[in-house]
PDB file of C-alpha atoms in Angstrom:
ATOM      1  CA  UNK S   1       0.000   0.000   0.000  1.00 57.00           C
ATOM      2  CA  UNK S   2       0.859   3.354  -0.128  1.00 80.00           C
ATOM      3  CA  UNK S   3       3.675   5.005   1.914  1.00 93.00           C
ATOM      4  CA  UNK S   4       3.552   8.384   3.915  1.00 96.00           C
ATOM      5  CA  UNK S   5       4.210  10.905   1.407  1.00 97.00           C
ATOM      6  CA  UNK S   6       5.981  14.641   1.105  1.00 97.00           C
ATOM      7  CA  UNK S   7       6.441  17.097  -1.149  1.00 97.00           C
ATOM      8  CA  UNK S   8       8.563  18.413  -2.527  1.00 97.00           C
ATOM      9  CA  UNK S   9      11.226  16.404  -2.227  1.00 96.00           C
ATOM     10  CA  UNK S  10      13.662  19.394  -2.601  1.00 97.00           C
ATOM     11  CA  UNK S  11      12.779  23.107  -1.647  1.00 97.00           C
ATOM     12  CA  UNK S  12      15.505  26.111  -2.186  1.00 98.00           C
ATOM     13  CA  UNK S  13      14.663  29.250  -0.915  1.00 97.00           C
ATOM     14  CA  UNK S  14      16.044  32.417  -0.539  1.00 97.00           C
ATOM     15  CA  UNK S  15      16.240  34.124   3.136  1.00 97.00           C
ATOM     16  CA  UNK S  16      13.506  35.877   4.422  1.00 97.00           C
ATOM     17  CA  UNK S  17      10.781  33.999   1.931  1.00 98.00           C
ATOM     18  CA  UNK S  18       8.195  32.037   3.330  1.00 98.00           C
ATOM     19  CA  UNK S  19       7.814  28.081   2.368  1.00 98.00           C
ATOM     20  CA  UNK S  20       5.325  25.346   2.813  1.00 98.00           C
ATOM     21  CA  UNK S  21       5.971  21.456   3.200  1.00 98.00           C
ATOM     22  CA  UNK S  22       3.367  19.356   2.762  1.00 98.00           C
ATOM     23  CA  UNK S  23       2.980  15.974   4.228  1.00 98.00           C
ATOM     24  CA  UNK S  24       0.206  13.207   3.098  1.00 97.00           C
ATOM     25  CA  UNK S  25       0.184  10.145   5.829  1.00 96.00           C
ATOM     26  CA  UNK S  26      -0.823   6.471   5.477  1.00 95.00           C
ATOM     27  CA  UNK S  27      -4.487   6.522   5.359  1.00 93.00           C
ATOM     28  CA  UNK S  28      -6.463   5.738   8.167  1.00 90.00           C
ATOM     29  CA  UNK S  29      -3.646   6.691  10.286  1.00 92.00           C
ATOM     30  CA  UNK S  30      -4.803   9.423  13.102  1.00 92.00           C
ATOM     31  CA  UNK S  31      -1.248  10.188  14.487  1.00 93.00           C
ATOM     32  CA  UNK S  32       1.028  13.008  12.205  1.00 96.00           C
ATOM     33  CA  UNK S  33       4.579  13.955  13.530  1.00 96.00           C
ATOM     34  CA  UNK S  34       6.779  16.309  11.955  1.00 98.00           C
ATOM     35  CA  UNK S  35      10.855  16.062  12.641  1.00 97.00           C
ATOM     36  CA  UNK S  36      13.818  17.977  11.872  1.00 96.00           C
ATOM     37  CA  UNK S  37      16.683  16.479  11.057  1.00 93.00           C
ATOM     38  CA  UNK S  38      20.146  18.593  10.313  1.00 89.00           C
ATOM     39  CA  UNK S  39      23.042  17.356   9.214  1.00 79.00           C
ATOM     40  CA  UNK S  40      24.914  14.972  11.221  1.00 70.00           C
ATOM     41  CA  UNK S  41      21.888  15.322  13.671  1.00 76.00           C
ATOM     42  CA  UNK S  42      19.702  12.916  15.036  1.00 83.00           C
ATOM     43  CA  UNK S  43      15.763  13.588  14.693  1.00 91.00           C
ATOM     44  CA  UNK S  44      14.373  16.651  16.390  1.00 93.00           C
ATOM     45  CA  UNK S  45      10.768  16.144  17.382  1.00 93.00           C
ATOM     46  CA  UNK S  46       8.662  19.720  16.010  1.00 96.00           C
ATOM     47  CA  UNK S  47       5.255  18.841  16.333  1.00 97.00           C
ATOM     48  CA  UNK S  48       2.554  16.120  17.254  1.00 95.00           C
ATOM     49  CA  UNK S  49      -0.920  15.708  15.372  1.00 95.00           C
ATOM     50  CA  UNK S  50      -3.548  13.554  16.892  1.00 93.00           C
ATOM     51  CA  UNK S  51      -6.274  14.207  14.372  1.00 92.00           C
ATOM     52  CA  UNK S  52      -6.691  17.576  13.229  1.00 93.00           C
ATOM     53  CA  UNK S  53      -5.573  19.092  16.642  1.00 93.00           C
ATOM     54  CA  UNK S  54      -1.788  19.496  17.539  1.00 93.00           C
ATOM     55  CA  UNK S  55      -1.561  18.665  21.726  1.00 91.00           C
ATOM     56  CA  UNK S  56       2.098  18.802  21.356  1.00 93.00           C
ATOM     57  CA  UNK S  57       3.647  21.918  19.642  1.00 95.00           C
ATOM     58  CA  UNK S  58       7.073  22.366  22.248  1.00 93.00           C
ATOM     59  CA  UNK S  59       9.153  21.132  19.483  1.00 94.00           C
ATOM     60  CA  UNK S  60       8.578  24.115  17.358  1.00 96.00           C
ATOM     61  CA  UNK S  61      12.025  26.270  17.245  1.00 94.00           C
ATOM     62  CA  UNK S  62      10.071  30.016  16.958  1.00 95.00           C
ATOM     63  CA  UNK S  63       6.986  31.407  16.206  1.00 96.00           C
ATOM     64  CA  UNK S  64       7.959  31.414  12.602  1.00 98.00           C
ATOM     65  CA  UNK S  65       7.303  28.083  12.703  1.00 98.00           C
ATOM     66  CA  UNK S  66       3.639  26.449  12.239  1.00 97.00           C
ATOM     67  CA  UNK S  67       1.544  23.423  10.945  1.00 97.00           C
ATOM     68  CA  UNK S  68      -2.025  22.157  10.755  1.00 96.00           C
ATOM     69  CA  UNK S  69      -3.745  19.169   9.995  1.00 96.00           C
ATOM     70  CA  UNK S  70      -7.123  19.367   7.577  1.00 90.00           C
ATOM     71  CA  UNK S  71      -9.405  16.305   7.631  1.00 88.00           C
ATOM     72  CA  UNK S  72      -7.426  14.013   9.513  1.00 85.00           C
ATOM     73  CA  UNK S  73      -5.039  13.620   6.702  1.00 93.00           C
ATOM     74  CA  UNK S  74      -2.657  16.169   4.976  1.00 96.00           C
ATOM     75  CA  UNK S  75      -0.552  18.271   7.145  1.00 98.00           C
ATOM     76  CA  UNK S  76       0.937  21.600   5.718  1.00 98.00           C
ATOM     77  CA  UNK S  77       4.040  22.917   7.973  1.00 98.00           C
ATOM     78  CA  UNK S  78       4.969  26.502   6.993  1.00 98.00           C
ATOM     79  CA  UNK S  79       8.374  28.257   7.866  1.00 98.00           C
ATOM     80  CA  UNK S  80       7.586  31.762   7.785  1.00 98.00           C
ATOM     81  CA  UNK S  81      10.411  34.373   7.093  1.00 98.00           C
ATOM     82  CA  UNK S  82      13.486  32.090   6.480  1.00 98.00           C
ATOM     83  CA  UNK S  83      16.688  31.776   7.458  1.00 97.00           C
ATOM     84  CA  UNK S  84      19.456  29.492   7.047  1.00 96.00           C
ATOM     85  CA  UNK S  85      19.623  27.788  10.204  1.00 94.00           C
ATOM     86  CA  UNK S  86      16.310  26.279   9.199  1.00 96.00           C
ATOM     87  CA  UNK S  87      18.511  24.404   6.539  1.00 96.00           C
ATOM     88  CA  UNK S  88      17.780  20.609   6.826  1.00 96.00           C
ATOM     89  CA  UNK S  89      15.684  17.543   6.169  1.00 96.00           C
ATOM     90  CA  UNK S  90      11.813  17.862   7.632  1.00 97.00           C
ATOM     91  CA  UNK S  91      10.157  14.320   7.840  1.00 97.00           C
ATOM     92  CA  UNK S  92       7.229  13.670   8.176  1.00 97.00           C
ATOM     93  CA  UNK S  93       5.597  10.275  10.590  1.00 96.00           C
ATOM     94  CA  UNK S  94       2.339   8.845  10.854  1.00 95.00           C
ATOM     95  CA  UNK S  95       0.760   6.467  13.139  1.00 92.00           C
ATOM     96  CA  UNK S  96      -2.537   4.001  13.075  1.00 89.00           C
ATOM     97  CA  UNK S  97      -3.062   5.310  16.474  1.00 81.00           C
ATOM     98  CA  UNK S  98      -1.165   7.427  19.125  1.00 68.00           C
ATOM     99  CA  UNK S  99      -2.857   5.071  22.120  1.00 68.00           C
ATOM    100  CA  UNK S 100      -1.124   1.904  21.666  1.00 66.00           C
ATOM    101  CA  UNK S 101       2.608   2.877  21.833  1.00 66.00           C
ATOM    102  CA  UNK S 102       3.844   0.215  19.952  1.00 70.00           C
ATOM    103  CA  UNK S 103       1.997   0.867  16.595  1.00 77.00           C
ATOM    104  CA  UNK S 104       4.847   1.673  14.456  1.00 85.00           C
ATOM    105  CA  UNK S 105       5.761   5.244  13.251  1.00 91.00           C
ATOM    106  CA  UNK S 106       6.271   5.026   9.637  1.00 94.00           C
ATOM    107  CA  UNK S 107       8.623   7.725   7.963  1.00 96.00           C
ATOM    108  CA  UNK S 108       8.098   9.994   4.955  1.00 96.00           C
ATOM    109  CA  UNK S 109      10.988  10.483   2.525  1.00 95.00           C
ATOM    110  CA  UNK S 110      11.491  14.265   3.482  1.00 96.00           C
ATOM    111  CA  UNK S 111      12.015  17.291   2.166  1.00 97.00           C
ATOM    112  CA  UNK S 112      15.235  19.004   2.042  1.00 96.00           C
ATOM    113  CA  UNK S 113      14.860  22.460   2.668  1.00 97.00           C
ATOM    114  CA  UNK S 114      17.885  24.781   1.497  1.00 97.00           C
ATOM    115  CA  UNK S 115      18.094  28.453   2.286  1.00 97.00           C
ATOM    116  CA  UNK S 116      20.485  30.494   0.613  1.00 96.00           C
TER     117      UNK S 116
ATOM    118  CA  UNK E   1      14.501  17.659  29.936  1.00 69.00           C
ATOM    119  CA  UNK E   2      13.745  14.202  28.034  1.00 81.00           C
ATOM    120  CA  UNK E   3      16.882  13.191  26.306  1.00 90.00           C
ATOM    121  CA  UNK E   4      18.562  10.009  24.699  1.00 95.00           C
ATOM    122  CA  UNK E   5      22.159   9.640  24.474  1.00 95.00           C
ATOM    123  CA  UNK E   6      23.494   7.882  21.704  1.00 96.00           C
ATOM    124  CA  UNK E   7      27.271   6.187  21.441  1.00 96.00           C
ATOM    125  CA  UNK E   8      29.278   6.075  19.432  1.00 97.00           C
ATOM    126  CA  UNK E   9      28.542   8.497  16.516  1.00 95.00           C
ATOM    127  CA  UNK E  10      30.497   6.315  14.253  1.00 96.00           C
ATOM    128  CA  UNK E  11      31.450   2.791  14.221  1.00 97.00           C
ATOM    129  CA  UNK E  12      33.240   0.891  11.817  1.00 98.00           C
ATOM    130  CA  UNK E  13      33.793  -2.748  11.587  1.00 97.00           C
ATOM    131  CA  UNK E  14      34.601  -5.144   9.338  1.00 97.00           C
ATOM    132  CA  UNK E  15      32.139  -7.937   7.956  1.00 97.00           C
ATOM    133  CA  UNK E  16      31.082 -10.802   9.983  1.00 97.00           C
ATOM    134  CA  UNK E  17      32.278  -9.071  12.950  1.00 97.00           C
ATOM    135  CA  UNK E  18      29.843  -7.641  15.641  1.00 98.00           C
ATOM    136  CA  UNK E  19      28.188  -4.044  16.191  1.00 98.00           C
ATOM    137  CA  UNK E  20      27.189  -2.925  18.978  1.00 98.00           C
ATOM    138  CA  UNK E  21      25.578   0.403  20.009  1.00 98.00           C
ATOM    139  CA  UNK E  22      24.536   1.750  23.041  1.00 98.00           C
ATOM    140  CA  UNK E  23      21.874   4.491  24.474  1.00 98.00           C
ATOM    141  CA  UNK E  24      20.814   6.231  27.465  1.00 97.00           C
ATOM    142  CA  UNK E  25      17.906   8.047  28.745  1.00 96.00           C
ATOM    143  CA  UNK E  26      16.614  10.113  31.240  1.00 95.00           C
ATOM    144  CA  UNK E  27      12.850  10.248  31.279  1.00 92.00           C
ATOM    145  CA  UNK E  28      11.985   7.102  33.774  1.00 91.00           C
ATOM    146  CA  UNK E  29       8.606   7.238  32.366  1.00 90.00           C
ATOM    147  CA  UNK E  30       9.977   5.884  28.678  1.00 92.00           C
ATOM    148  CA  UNK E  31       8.303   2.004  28.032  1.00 91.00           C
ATOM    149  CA  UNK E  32       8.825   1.597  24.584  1.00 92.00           C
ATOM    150  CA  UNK E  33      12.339   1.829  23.028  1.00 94.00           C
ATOM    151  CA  UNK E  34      12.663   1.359  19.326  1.00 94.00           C
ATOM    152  CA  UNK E  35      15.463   1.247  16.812  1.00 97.00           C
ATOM    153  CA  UNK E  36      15.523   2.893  13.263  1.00 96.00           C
ATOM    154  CA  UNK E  37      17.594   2.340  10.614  1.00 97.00           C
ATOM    155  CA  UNK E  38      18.191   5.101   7.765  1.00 94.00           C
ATOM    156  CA  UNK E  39      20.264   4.243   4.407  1.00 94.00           C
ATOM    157  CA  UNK E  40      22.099   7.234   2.626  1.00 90.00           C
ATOM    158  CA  UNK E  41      19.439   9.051   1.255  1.00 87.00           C
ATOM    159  CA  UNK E  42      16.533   6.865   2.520  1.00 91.00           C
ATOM    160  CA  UNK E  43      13.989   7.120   5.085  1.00 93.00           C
ATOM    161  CA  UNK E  44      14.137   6.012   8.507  1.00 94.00           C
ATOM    162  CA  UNK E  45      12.486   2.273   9.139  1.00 95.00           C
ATOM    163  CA  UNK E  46      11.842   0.891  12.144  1.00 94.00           C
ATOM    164  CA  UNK E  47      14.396  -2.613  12.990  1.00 96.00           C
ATOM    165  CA  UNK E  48      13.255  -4.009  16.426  1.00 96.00           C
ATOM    166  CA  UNK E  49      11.934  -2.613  19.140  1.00 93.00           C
ATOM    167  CA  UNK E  50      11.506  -3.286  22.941  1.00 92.00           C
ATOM    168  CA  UNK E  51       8.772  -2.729  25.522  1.00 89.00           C
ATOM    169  CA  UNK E  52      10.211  -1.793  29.062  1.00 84.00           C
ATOM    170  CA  UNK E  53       8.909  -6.067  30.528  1.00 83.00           C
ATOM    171  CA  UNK E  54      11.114  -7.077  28.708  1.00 82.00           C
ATOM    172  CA  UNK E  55      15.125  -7.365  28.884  1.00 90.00           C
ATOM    173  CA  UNK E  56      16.125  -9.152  25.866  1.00 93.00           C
ATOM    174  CA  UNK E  57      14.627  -9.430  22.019  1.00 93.00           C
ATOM    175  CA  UNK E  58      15.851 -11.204  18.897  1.00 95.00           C
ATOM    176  CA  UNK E  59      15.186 -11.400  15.473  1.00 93.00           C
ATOM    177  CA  UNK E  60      17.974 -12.942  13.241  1.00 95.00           C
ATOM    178  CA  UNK E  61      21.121 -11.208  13.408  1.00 97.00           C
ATOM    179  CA  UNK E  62      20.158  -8.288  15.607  1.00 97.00           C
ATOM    180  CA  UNK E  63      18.829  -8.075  19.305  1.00 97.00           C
ATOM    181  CA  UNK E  64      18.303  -5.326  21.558  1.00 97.00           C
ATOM    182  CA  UNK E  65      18.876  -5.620  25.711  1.00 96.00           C
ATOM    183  CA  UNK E  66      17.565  -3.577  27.699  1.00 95.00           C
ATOM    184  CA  UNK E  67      18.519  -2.432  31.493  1.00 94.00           C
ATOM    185  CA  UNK E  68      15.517  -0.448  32.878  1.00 93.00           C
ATOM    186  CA  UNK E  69      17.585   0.285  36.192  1.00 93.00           C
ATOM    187  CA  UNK E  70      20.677   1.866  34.570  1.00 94.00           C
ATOM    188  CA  UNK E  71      18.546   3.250  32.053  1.00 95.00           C
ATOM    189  CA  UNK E  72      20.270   2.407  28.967  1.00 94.00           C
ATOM    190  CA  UNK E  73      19.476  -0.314  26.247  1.00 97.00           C
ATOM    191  CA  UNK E  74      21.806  -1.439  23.172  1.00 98.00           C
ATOM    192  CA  UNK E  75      21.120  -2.457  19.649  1.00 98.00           C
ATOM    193  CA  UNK E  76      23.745  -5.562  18.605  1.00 98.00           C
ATOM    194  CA  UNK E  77      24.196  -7.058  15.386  1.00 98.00           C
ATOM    195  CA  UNK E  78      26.191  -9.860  14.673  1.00 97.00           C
ATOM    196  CA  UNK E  79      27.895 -11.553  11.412  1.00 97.00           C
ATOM    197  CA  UNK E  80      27.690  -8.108   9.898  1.00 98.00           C
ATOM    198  CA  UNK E  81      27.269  -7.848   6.102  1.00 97.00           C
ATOM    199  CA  UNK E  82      27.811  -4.619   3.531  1.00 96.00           C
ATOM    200  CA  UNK E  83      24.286  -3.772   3.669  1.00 96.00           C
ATOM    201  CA  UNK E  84      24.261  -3.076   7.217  1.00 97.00           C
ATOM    202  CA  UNK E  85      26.274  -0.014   6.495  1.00 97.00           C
ATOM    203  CA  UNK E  86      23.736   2.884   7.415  1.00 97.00           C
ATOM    204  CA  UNK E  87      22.762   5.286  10.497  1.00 96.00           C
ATOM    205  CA  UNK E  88      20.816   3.637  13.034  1.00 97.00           C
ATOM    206  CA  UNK E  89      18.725   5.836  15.750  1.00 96.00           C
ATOM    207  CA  UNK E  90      17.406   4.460  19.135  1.00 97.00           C
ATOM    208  CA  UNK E  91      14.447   6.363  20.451  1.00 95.00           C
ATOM    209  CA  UNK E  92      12.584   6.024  24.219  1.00 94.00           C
ATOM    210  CA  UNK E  93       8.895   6.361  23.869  1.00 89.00           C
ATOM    211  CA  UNK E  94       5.842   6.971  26.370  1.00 85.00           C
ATOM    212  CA  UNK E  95       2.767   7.888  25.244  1.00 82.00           C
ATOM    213  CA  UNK E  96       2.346   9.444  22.088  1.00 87.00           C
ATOM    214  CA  UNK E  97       6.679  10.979  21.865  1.00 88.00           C
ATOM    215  CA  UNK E  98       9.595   9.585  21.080  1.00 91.00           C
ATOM    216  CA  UNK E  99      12.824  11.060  21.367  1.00 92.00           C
ATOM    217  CA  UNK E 100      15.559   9.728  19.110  1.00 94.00           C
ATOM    218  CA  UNK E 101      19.347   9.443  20.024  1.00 94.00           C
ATOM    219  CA  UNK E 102      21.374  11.569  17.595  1.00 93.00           C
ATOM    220  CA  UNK E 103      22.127   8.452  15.306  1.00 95.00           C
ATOM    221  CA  UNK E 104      25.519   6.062  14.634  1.00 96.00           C
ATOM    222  CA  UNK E 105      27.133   6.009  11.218  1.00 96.00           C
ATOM    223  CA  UNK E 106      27.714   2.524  11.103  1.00 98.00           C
ATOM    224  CA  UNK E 107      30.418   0.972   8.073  1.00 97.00           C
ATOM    225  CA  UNK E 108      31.254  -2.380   7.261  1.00 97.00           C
ATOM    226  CA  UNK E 109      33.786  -2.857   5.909  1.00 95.00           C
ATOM    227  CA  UNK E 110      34.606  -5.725   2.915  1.00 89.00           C
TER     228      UNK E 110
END
């Protein structure tokens, strides 16, 4: 079946200009994480979707940073006024359910975000 | 705060020896503790995992122990092969949040 999906793969910005990553989970699945993940880093936990409401926001770095969640499904996360410390990968991780704690968090392929 | 320490950062051996990699947390609370394995340019997928009643899991060459006490649980593979070559993460979970280790390049070497 069909994997957890992002888009784009690749984004390259310039500094100061606003982007938006998308994210499209497993269907059916109600739990939507979002990670950052810089180079040589490990995986930086941004936000936490159960649903369409986000319980879990401390990961976010600055109020630049936001996402929501529309129909229990696709999750947008926007980086508003760039800069290039917000160079790195963004993944995207979705879960059947957030209740049972071993239900598996399955990975997106990422987006690799680039400001010049 | 919550937060997993990960050793070493990079680890190379050569094939058919063993791996073995080692984590720490801090958040008592953490029950669930799985491992992820990401290939260059790939995503992260899940390996084995453990569940806090339990010490010890297998599955073929690779088995994770874990020591609730100390806090700290290990990922080791044996008879390694070329395709093991990647970054593996460990992660402690509760609830809903995981927090990954900050990941071990690991190369085999023919």
């Amino acid at each position: 079946g069909a994997g957890v999906s992002q888009s784009p793969s690749n984004k390259v910005t310039e500094k100061g200009k606003d982007v938006e990553l998308r994210c499209d989970p497993i269907s059916g699945h109600t739990a939507l994480y979002w990670y950052r993940q810089s180079l040589g880093q490990g995986l930086e936990f941004l936000i936490y979707f159960q649903g369409n409401s986000a319980p879990d926001k401390s990961g976010l770095p600055s109020d630049r940073f936001s996402a929501e969640r529309t129909g229990g499904s696709v999750s947008t996360l926007t980086i508003q006024r760039t800069q290039q410390e917000d160079s790195a990968v963004y993944l995207c991780a979705s879960r059947r359910t957030s209740g049972v704690l071993t239900d598996t968090q399955y990975f997106g392929p990422g987006t690799r975000l680039t400001v010049l | 705060g919550e937060n997993v320490e990960q050793h070493p950062s990079t680890l190379s051996v050569q094939e058919g020896d063993s791996a073995v990699i080692k984590c720490t947390y801090s958040d008592s609370a953490s029950n669930y503790f799985p491992w992820y394995k990401q290939e260059l340019g790939k995503r992260p997928q899940l390996i084995i995992d453990i569940r806090s009643n339990v010490g010890e899991k297998k599955d073929q060459r690779i088995a994770v122990t874990l020591n609730k006490t100390a806090k700290h649980f290990s990922l080791h593979i044996t008879e390694t092969q070329p395709e093991d070559s990647a970054v593996y993460f460990c992660a402690a979970g509760r609830t809903y949040k995981y927090i990954f280790g900050t990941g071990t390049r690991l190369k085999v070497l023919a």
